[in-house]
Short mmCIF file of C-alpha atoms in Angstrom, two decimals:
data_model
loop_
_atom_site.label_atom_id
_atom_site.label_comp_id
_atom_site.label_asym_id
_atom_site.label_seq_id
_atom_site.Cartn_x
_atom_site.Cartn_y
_atom_site.Cartn_z
CA MET U 1 60.70 40.49 169.09
CA LEU U 2 61.97 39.73 165.66
CA ILE U 3 61.11 41.50 162.76
CA ALA U 4 60.79 39.72 159.66
CA PRO U 5 58.87 39.41 156.38
CA MET U 6 55.99 36.84 156.83
CA ASN U 7 55.86 33.85 154.71
CA ASP U 8 54.65 30.07 155.18
CA ALA U 9 57.34 29.33 157.47
CA THR U 10 57.33 32.53 159.66
CA PRO U 11 56.12 31.94 163.30
CA ALA U 12 52.91 33.38 164.55
CA HIS U 13 54.35 35.52 166.93
CA VAL U 14 56.67 37.36 164.28
CA VAL U 15 55.14 40.76 163.13
CA PRO U 16 55.86 42.54 159.35
CA GLN U 17 58.13 45.57 159.65
CA ASP U 18 55.14 48.00 158.75
CA ALA U 19 52.70 46.65 161.19
CA ALA U 20 55.47 47.07 164.12
CA ALA U 21 55.96 50.81 162.95
CA LEU U 22 52.12 51.61 163.51
CA PRO U 23 51.28 53.57 166.66
CA GLY U 24 50.06 50.96 169.62
CA ARG U 25 46.53 50.18 170.02
CA ALA U 26 46.07 52.45 172.96
CA ALA U 27 47.61 55.51 170.92
CA ALA U 28 45.53 54.41 167.84
CA ALA U 29 42.32 54.17 169.96
CA ALA U 30 43.16 57.74 171.51
CA GLY U 31 43.66 59.27 168.10
CA LEU U 32 40.41 57.69 166.44
CA ARG U 33 38.44 59.40 169.78
CA LEU U 34 40.03 62.51 169.16
CA ALA U 35 39.03 62.23 165.14
CA ARG U 36 35.34 61.47 166.32
CA ARG U 37 34.84 64.46 168.62
CA LEU U 38 36.62 66.75 165.96
CA ALA U 39 34.02 65.31 163.26
CA LEU U 40 31.40 65.77 165.78
CA THR U 41 32.28 69.32 166.67
CA ALA U 42 32.83 70.33 163.25
CA GLY U 43 29.58 68.44 162.10
CA LEU U 44 27.54 70.28 164.71
CA VAL U 45 28.58 73.76 163.61
CA ALA U 46 28.35 72.93 159.84
CA ILE U 47 24.68 71.60 160.41
CA VAL U 48 23.63 74.92 162.32
CA LEU U 49 25.31 77.21 159.39
CA GLY U 50 23.55 75.00 156.75
CA ALA U 51 20.29 75.30 158.51
CA ALA U 52 20.55 79.01 158.57
CA GLN U 53 21.50 79.10 155.07
CA ALA U 54 18.62 76.85 154.15
CA LEU U 55 16.07 79.42 155.82
CA THR U 56 17.22 81.73 153.20
CA TRP U 57 15.58 79.74 150.50
CA THR U 58 12.25 80.23 152.19
CA ARG U 59 12.11 83.96 151.74
CA LEU U 60 10.15 84.81 154.62
CA SER U 61 9.56 88.32 155.89
CA ALA U 62 11.04 88.23 159.17
CA GLY U 63 13.99 90.20 160.25
CA LEU U 64 16.60 87.78 160.81
CA LEU U 65 15.71 85.62 157.60
CA ARG U 66 15.41 88.78 155.66
CA GLU U 67 19.10 89.68 156.63
CA LEU U 68 20.24 85.99 156.28
CA ALA U 69 18.87 86.09 152.59
CA ARG U 70 20.22 89.52 151.87
CA ALA U 71 23.67 88.71 152.87
CA ASN U 72 24.03 84.76 152.32
CA VAL U 73 26.01 85.46 155.70
CA ALA U 74 26.22 81.67 156.45
CA ALA U 75 27.77 80.60 153.03
CA VAL U 76 31.36 81.47 153.44
CA PRO U 77 31.51 80.12 156.97
CA LEU U 78 29.97 77.13 156.13
CA ALA U 79 32.49 76.65 153.37
CA ALA U 80 35.23 76.89 155.84
CA VAL U 81 34.00 74.41 158.22
CA LEU U 82 33.26 72.01 155.35
CA ALA U 83 36.96 72.48 154.32
CA SER U 84 37.97 71.44 157.75
CA LEU U 85 35.31 68.32 158.00
CA ALA U 86 36.78 67.05 154.56
CA GLY U 87 40.61 66.92 156.64
CA ILE U 88 38.81 65.22 159.64
CA ALA U 89 36.80 62.70 157.50
CA GLY U 90 40.42 61.41 156.07
CA ALA U 91 41.80 61.69 159.12
CA TRP U 92 39.09 59.53 160.92
CA LEU U 93 39.43 56.62 158.20
CA MET U 94 43.32 56.49 158.76
CA ALA U 95 42.91 56.55 162.41
CA ARG U 96 40.27 53.68 162.18
CA ALA U 97 42.43 51.66 160.10
CA ARG U 98 45.54 52.12 162.55
CA GLN U 99 43.45 50.63 165.51
CA ARG U 100 43.04 47.78 163.74
CA GLY U 101 46.74 46.95 163.31
CA ASP U 102 46.83 45.75 159.85
CA ALA U 103 49.44 47.37 157.57
CA THR U 104 47.73 46.39 154.51
CA ARG U 105 44.57 48.14 155.53
CA VAL U 106 46.38 51.60 156.38
CA ALA U 107 48.07 51.73 153.24
CA ARG U 108 44.82 51.03 151.52
CA ALA U 109 43.04 53.72 153.39
CA ALA U 110 45.59 56.54 152.27
CA ARG U 111 44.38 56.05 148.84
CA TRP U 112 40.68 55.43 147.43
CA PRO U 113 38.82 55.87 150.64
CA GLN U 114 40.36 59.47 150.76
CA MET U 115 39.18 60.27 147.34
CA MET U 116 35.58 59.00 148.50
CA ALA U 117 35.86 61.09 151.46
CA VAL U 118 37.55 63.98 150.76
CA VAL U 119 36.20 64.82 146.98
CA PRO U 120 32.57 65.19 147.83
CA LEU U 121 33.29 67.37 150.80
CA SER U 122 35.37 69.62 148.35
CA ALA U 123 32.62 69.91 146.21
CA LEU U 124 30.21 71.20 148.83
CA VAL U 125 32.83 73.62 150.03
CA ALA U 126 33.23 74.91 146.27
CA ALA U 127 29.12 75.27 146.18
CA ALA U 128 29.05 77.23 149.34
CA ALA U 129 31.87 79.37 148.55
CA LEU U 130 30.18 80.35 145.24
CA LEU U 131 26.89 80.87 146.72
CA PRO U 132 27.00 84.49 147.62
CA ARG U 133 28.01 85.44 143.86
CA PHE U 134 24.98 83.26 142.17
CA ALA U 135 21.99 83.24 144.98
CA ALA U 136 22.14 87.17 145.76
CA ALA U 137 18.58 88.42 146.84
CA PRO U 138 18.01 91.60 145.20
CA ASP U 139 14.43 92.15 146.43
CA VAL U 140 15.26 92.42 150.16
CA ALA U 141 15.59 95.09 152.04
CA PRO U 142 18.84 96.99 152.88
CA PRO U 143 20.64 95.54 156.05
CA VAL U 144 19.07 96.41 159.48
CA PRO U 145 21.59 97.20 162.15
CA GLU U 146 20.05 94.96 164.93
CA THR U 147 19.70 91.86 162.56
CA THR U 148 23.61 92.32 161.58
CA TRP U 149 24.67 92.41 165.03
CA ILE U 150 22.65 89.52 166.05
CA CYS U 151 23.94 87.49 163.12
CA GLY U 152 27.53 88.67 163.20
CA GLY U 153 27.69 88.05 167.03
CA ALA U 154 26.07 84.28 166.30
CA LEU U 155 28.97 83.82 164.14
CA ILE U 156 31.85 84.91 166.58
CA VAL U 157 30.08 82.57 169.13
CA LEU U 158 30.09 79.57 166.73
CA ALA U 159 33.81 80.14 166.38
CA PHE U 160 34.41 79.21 169.76
CA PRO U 161 34.17 75.43 169.85
CA LEU U 162 36.33 75.45 166.94
CA LEU U 163 38.78 77.39 168.46
CA VAL U 164 38.82 74.80 171.43
CA ALA U 165 39.28 71.81 168.96
CA GLU U 166 42.24 73.94 167.33
CA ARG U 167 43.86 74.31 170.61
CA VAL U 168 43.41 70.80 171.41
CA LEU U 169 45.15 69.63 168.43
CA ALA U 170 48.08 72.11 168.95
CA ALA U 171 48.89 70.17 172.13
CA TRP U 172 48.04 66.51 170.84
CA PRO U 173 50.95 64.28 170.43
CA PRO U 174 51.36 63.20 166.78
CA VAL U 175 52.49 59.98 167.80
CA ARG U 176 48.62 59.28 168.77
CA LEU U 177 47.47 60.92 165.35
CA PRO U 178 49.82 61.76 162.95
CA GLU U 179 47.59 64.14 161.07
CA ALA U 180 47.28 66.27 163.98
CA PRO U 181 49.28 69.23 162.43
CA GLY U 182 47.54 69.22 159.36
CA LEU U 183 44.01 68.89 161.13
CA ARG U 184 45.16 71.84 163.20
CA GLY U 185 45.72 74.04 159.99
CA LEU U 186 42.47 73.04 158.64
CA LEU U 187 40.50 73.86 161.95
CA PHE U 188 42.54 77.33 161.83
CA LEU U 189 40.80 78.46 158.77
CA PRO U 190 37.30 78.53 160.13
CA THR U 191 38.42 79.85 163.56
CA VAL U 192 39.52 82.95 161.50
CA ILE U 193 36.67 83.13 158.76
CA LEU U 194 33.98 83.06 161.07
CA PRO U 195 34.74 85.89 163.51
CA ALA U 196 35.87 87.83 160.27
CA THR U 197 32.57 87.26 158.65
CA GLY U 198 30.61 88.07 161.48
CA ALA U 199 32.52 91.56 161.95
CA LEU U 200 31.97 91.99 158.34
CA GLU U 201 28.24 91.79 158.59
CA ILE U 202 28.46 93.97 161.49
CA ALA U 203 30.19 96.58 159.30
CA ALA U 204 27.53 96.19 156.79
CA GLY U 205 24.76 97.12 159.17
CA LEU U 206 26.95 100.26 160.45
CA GLY U 207 26.81 101.27 156.77
CA ALA U 208 29.34 99.84 154.42
CA PRO U 209 27.54 96.95 152.96
CA GLY U 210 29.34 97.49 149.86
CA LEU U 211 32.63 96.95 151.34
CA ALA U 212 31.53 94.01 153.39
CA ALA U 213 30.01 92.30 150.42
CA HIS U 214 33.48 92.45 148.46
CA LEU U 215 35.79 91.28 151.28
CA THR U 216 33.14 88.44 152.00
CA ALA U 217 33.85 87.41 148.19
CA LEU U 218 37.68 87.72 148.92
CA LEU U 219 37.09 85.57 151.85
CA ALA U 220 35.59 82.87 149.97
CA LEU U 221 38.71 82.43 147.97
CA LEU U 222 40.56 80.69 151.04
CA PRO U 223 38.11 77.85 151.68
CA GLY U 224 37.72 77.32 147.87
CA GLY U 225 41.42 76.92 147.41
CA ILE U 226 41.89 74.78 150.00
CA ALA U 227 39.21 72.55 148.97
CA ALA U 228 40.65 72.36 145.43
CA GLU U 229 43.97 71.50 146.99
CA LEU U 230 42.46 68.79 149.07
CA ALA U 231 40.55 67.28 146.20
CA LEU U 232 43.58 67.30 143.79
CA ARG U 233 45.82 65.76 146.56
CA ALA U 234 43.16 62.75 147.18
CA VAL U 235 42.36 62.33 143.32
CA GLY U 236 46.33 62.05 143.02
CA ARG U 237 46.90 59.37 145.46
CA CYS U 238 44.85 56.88 143.40
CA PHE U 239 47.25 56.82 140.75
CA LEU U 240 50.19 56.18 143.14
CA PRO U 241 51.47 53.05 144.38
CA PRO U 242 50.44 52.31 148.13
CA PRO U 243 52.52 53.71 150.52
CA PRO U 244 54.02 52.30 153.62
CA ALA U 245 51.96 51.79 156.37
CA ALA U 246 54.44 53.80 158.92
CA GLU U 247 54.39 56.76 156.22
CA ALA U 248 50.59 56.65 155.43
CA ARG U 249 48.81 60.09 156.10
CA ALA U 250 45.71 61.36 155.55
CA VAL U 251 45.09 64.31 152.71
CA GLU U 252 46.18 67.68 154.16
CA SER U 253 46.40 70.87 152.90
CA ALA U 254 49.91 72.74 152.72
CA LEU U 255 47.98 76.33 152.32
CA ALA U 256 46.08 75.85 155.41
CA ARG U 257 49.39 74.62 157.50
CA MET U 258 51.25 77.58 156.20
CA LEU U 259 48.53 80.07 157.12
CA ALA U 260 48.40 78.44 160.60
CA GLU U 261 52.10 78.49 161.20
CA GLY U 262 52.50 81.83 159.63
CA SER U 263 50.20 83.32 161.97
CA ARG U 264 51.70 81.41 164.89
CA ALA U 265 55.22 82.93 163.89
CA ARG U 266 53.72 86.41 162.47
CA SER U 267 55.49 85.64 159.21
CA LEU U 268 54.58 83.57 156.32
CA ALA U 269 58.58 83.41 155.33
CA GLU U 270 59.29 80.44 157.25
CA PRO U 271 56.29 78.29 156.24
CA LEU U 272 57.09 79.19 152.68
CA ARG U 273 60.60 78.10 153.18
CA GLN U 274 59.65 74.76 154.92
CA HIS U 275 56.90 73.57 152.66
CA LEU U 276 57.71 74.97 149.02
CA GLY U 277 61.80 75.72 149.68
CA ILE U 278 61.41 79.28 148.70
CA ASP U 279 63.33 81.58 150.99
CA PHE U 280 62.10 84.99 150.82
CA ALA U 281 64.53 86.29 153.52
CA ARG U 282 67.35 86.36 150.94
CA SER U 283 65.43 88.10 148.34
CA TRP U 284 66.92 91.59 147.45
CA ALA U 285 63.62 92.76 146.05
CA LEU U 286 61.71 92.33 149.08
CA ALA U 287 64.35 93.75 151.09
CA TYR U 288 64.21 96.70 148.94
CA VAL U 289 60.36 96.94 148.97
CA ARG U 290 60.45 96.57 152.85
CA ALA U 291 62.94 99.30 153.05
CA ALA U 292 60.96 101.45 150.52
CA PHE U 293 57.59 100.94 151.75
CA ALA U 294 57.13 103.42 154.33
CA PRO U 295 58.76 106.38 152.37
CA LEU U 296 56.32 105.35 149.20
CA LEU U 297 53.15 105.18 151.70
CA LEU U 298 53.93 108.54 153.00
CA VAL U 299 54.38 109.80 149.48
CA LEU U 300 51.22 108.37 148.54
CA VAL U 301 49.17 109.64 151.39
CA LEU U 302 50.65 113.24 150.71
CA VAL U 303 49.64 112.84 146.85
CA SER U 304 46.43 111.78 147.87
CA TRP U 305 45.59 114.69 150.43
CA GLY U 306 46.97 117.17 147.79
CA LEU U 307 44.48 115.63 145.15
CA SER U 308 41.72 116.72 147.57
CA GLY U 309 42.50 120.36 146.40
CA VAL U 310 41.37 119.89 143.03
CA ALA U 311 37.66 120.68 142.83
CA LEU U 312 35.41 119.91 139.82
CA VAL U 313 32.04 122.33 139.63
CA PRO U 314 29.26 120.78 137.25
CA LEU U 315 27.86 122.89 134.82
CA ASP U 316 24.60 123.02 136.49
CA GLN U 317 26.07 124.36 139.47
CA ARG U 318 28.34 126.77 141.35
CA ALA U 319 30.26 126.50 144.68
CA VAL U 320 31.03 128.82 147.53
CA TYR U 321 34.55 128.43 148.34
CA GLU U 322 35.55 128.51 152.01
CA ARG U 323 38.97 128.73 153.19
CA PHE U 324 39.63 128.17 157.06
CA GLY U 325 35.81 128.43 157.30
CA ALA U 326 35.39 131.79 156.16
CA PRO U 327 33.80 132.16 152.63
CA VAL U 328 35.97 133.65 150.27
CA ARG U 329 34.57 133.92 146.52
CA VAL U 330 32.14 131.89 144.23
CA LEU U 331 33.64 129.67 142.12
CA HIS U 332 31.78 129.08 138.33
CA PRO U 333 31.51 125.53 136.67
CA GLY U 334 34.98 124.35 135.59
CA LEU U 335 38.25 122.87 137.22
CA HIS U 336 39.62 125.04 140.13
CA LEU U 337 42.48 124.46 142.42
CA ILE U 338 41.69 125.01 146.05
CA LEU U 339 43.43 124.35 149.53
CA PRO U 340 43.31 120.55 150.58
CA TRP U 341 40.50 119.33 152.82
CA PRO U 342 39.84 120.34 155.36
CA LEU U 343 41.49 123.59 154.98
CA GLY U 344 39.42 124.53 152.09
CA ARG U 345 35.86 123.33 151.13
CA LEU U 346 33.20 123.93 148.55
CA ARG U 347 29.65 124.48 149.15
CA PRO U 348 27.72 123.64 146.13
CA VAL U 349 24.55 125.83 145.06
CA GLU U 350 22.52 125.59 142.24
CA PHE U 351 23.19 127.77 139.29
CA GLY U 352 20.02 127.92 137.73
CA THR U 353 17.27 125.89 135.89
CA VAL U 354 18.02 123.36 133.17
CA HIS U 355 14.87 123.22 130.54
CA GLU U 356 14.74 120.19 128.47
CA ALA U 357 12.54 120.04 125.16
CA GLY U 358 11.93 116.72 123.40
CA LEU U 359 12.64 116.12 119.72
CA ALA U 360 10.06 114.90 117.32
CA GLY U 361 9.69 111.45 117.75
CA ASP U 362 11.16 111.00 121.26
CA PRO U 363 9.07 109.52 123.78
CA ILE U 364 7.56 111.72 126.25
CA PRO U 365 9.39 111.17 129.51
CA ASP U 366 7.27 110.51 132.68
CA ARG U 367 6.99 113.77 134.71
CA THR U 368 6.22 113.91 138.35
CA PRO U 369 4.33 116.90 139.44
CA ALA U 370 5.89 119.28 141.61
CA GLU U 371 4.43 119.56 145.09
#
């Protein structure tokens, strides 16, 4: 078949070059069906997480709802799923344009429709990622181990359909859906965030709520950063000329692809070199840090263990010093050097009664009668 530019004298059977470079109708239809199924899977998971987060605003007294309100456990997973849904929406628009076989429509779908689909979803990602900071519930009870296990297990189970979708994309040929590698990176994000948040929720029920809250706040940075990248890329395309139809792609995240490819290769050096052109393998500084890491870590561990032998006895206490489990002497208030833990231990005891007298004009403190 001849390939020539279309004009008034071009025969009807001649196709433009951009349209001839597009995937076939069967391949485009298969890519569109995959995009629809991905959107349905991620959308259902997002609806479940959104409904769980919306229940926290009711402030009911049930155990599970109280636990959801305490930790906002569905906020960060919801942000991760919405970030992947933003990329899926852009890929669905491109697959729909390719199915129609119109090169002009494909080039147009890579610009303004991408912004209209990606930017609102990215704004929802940012709102969900910031929700644990601004929607804390200080009036709820501490975590209950039973409910934290239920919430954490539910998040781990919800990651399973997204993991299946990510594995399907890993084996999907890019000829049918050119956005498949980028979508795999975006779906890799919730498959990591959901189990990690579930494990942190279980850890909060086991006695580490503060550590779980700090690590959850750090996890929120990943979907927030990826959503910001998607939104900036979508907005930037509106100020660029339309790309050729054969090169038109949906908006994707380089950060998400680097994370997915780095986890598969068990190293971030190759993805950074491929996407950013930075070759850390030739860096002498990183080679020095890699060689000195183990000795430095050993020295820090030994120093930290040695500092456990520096004991401070407060002014209102005294302590019995035990060496290898046997009491040796009584230490008075002050700074003392003892054997590191567990070779040496202190058993604090009360030094005496501290009496306080209020000055004139000072408010009289509330006193609780002794039993």
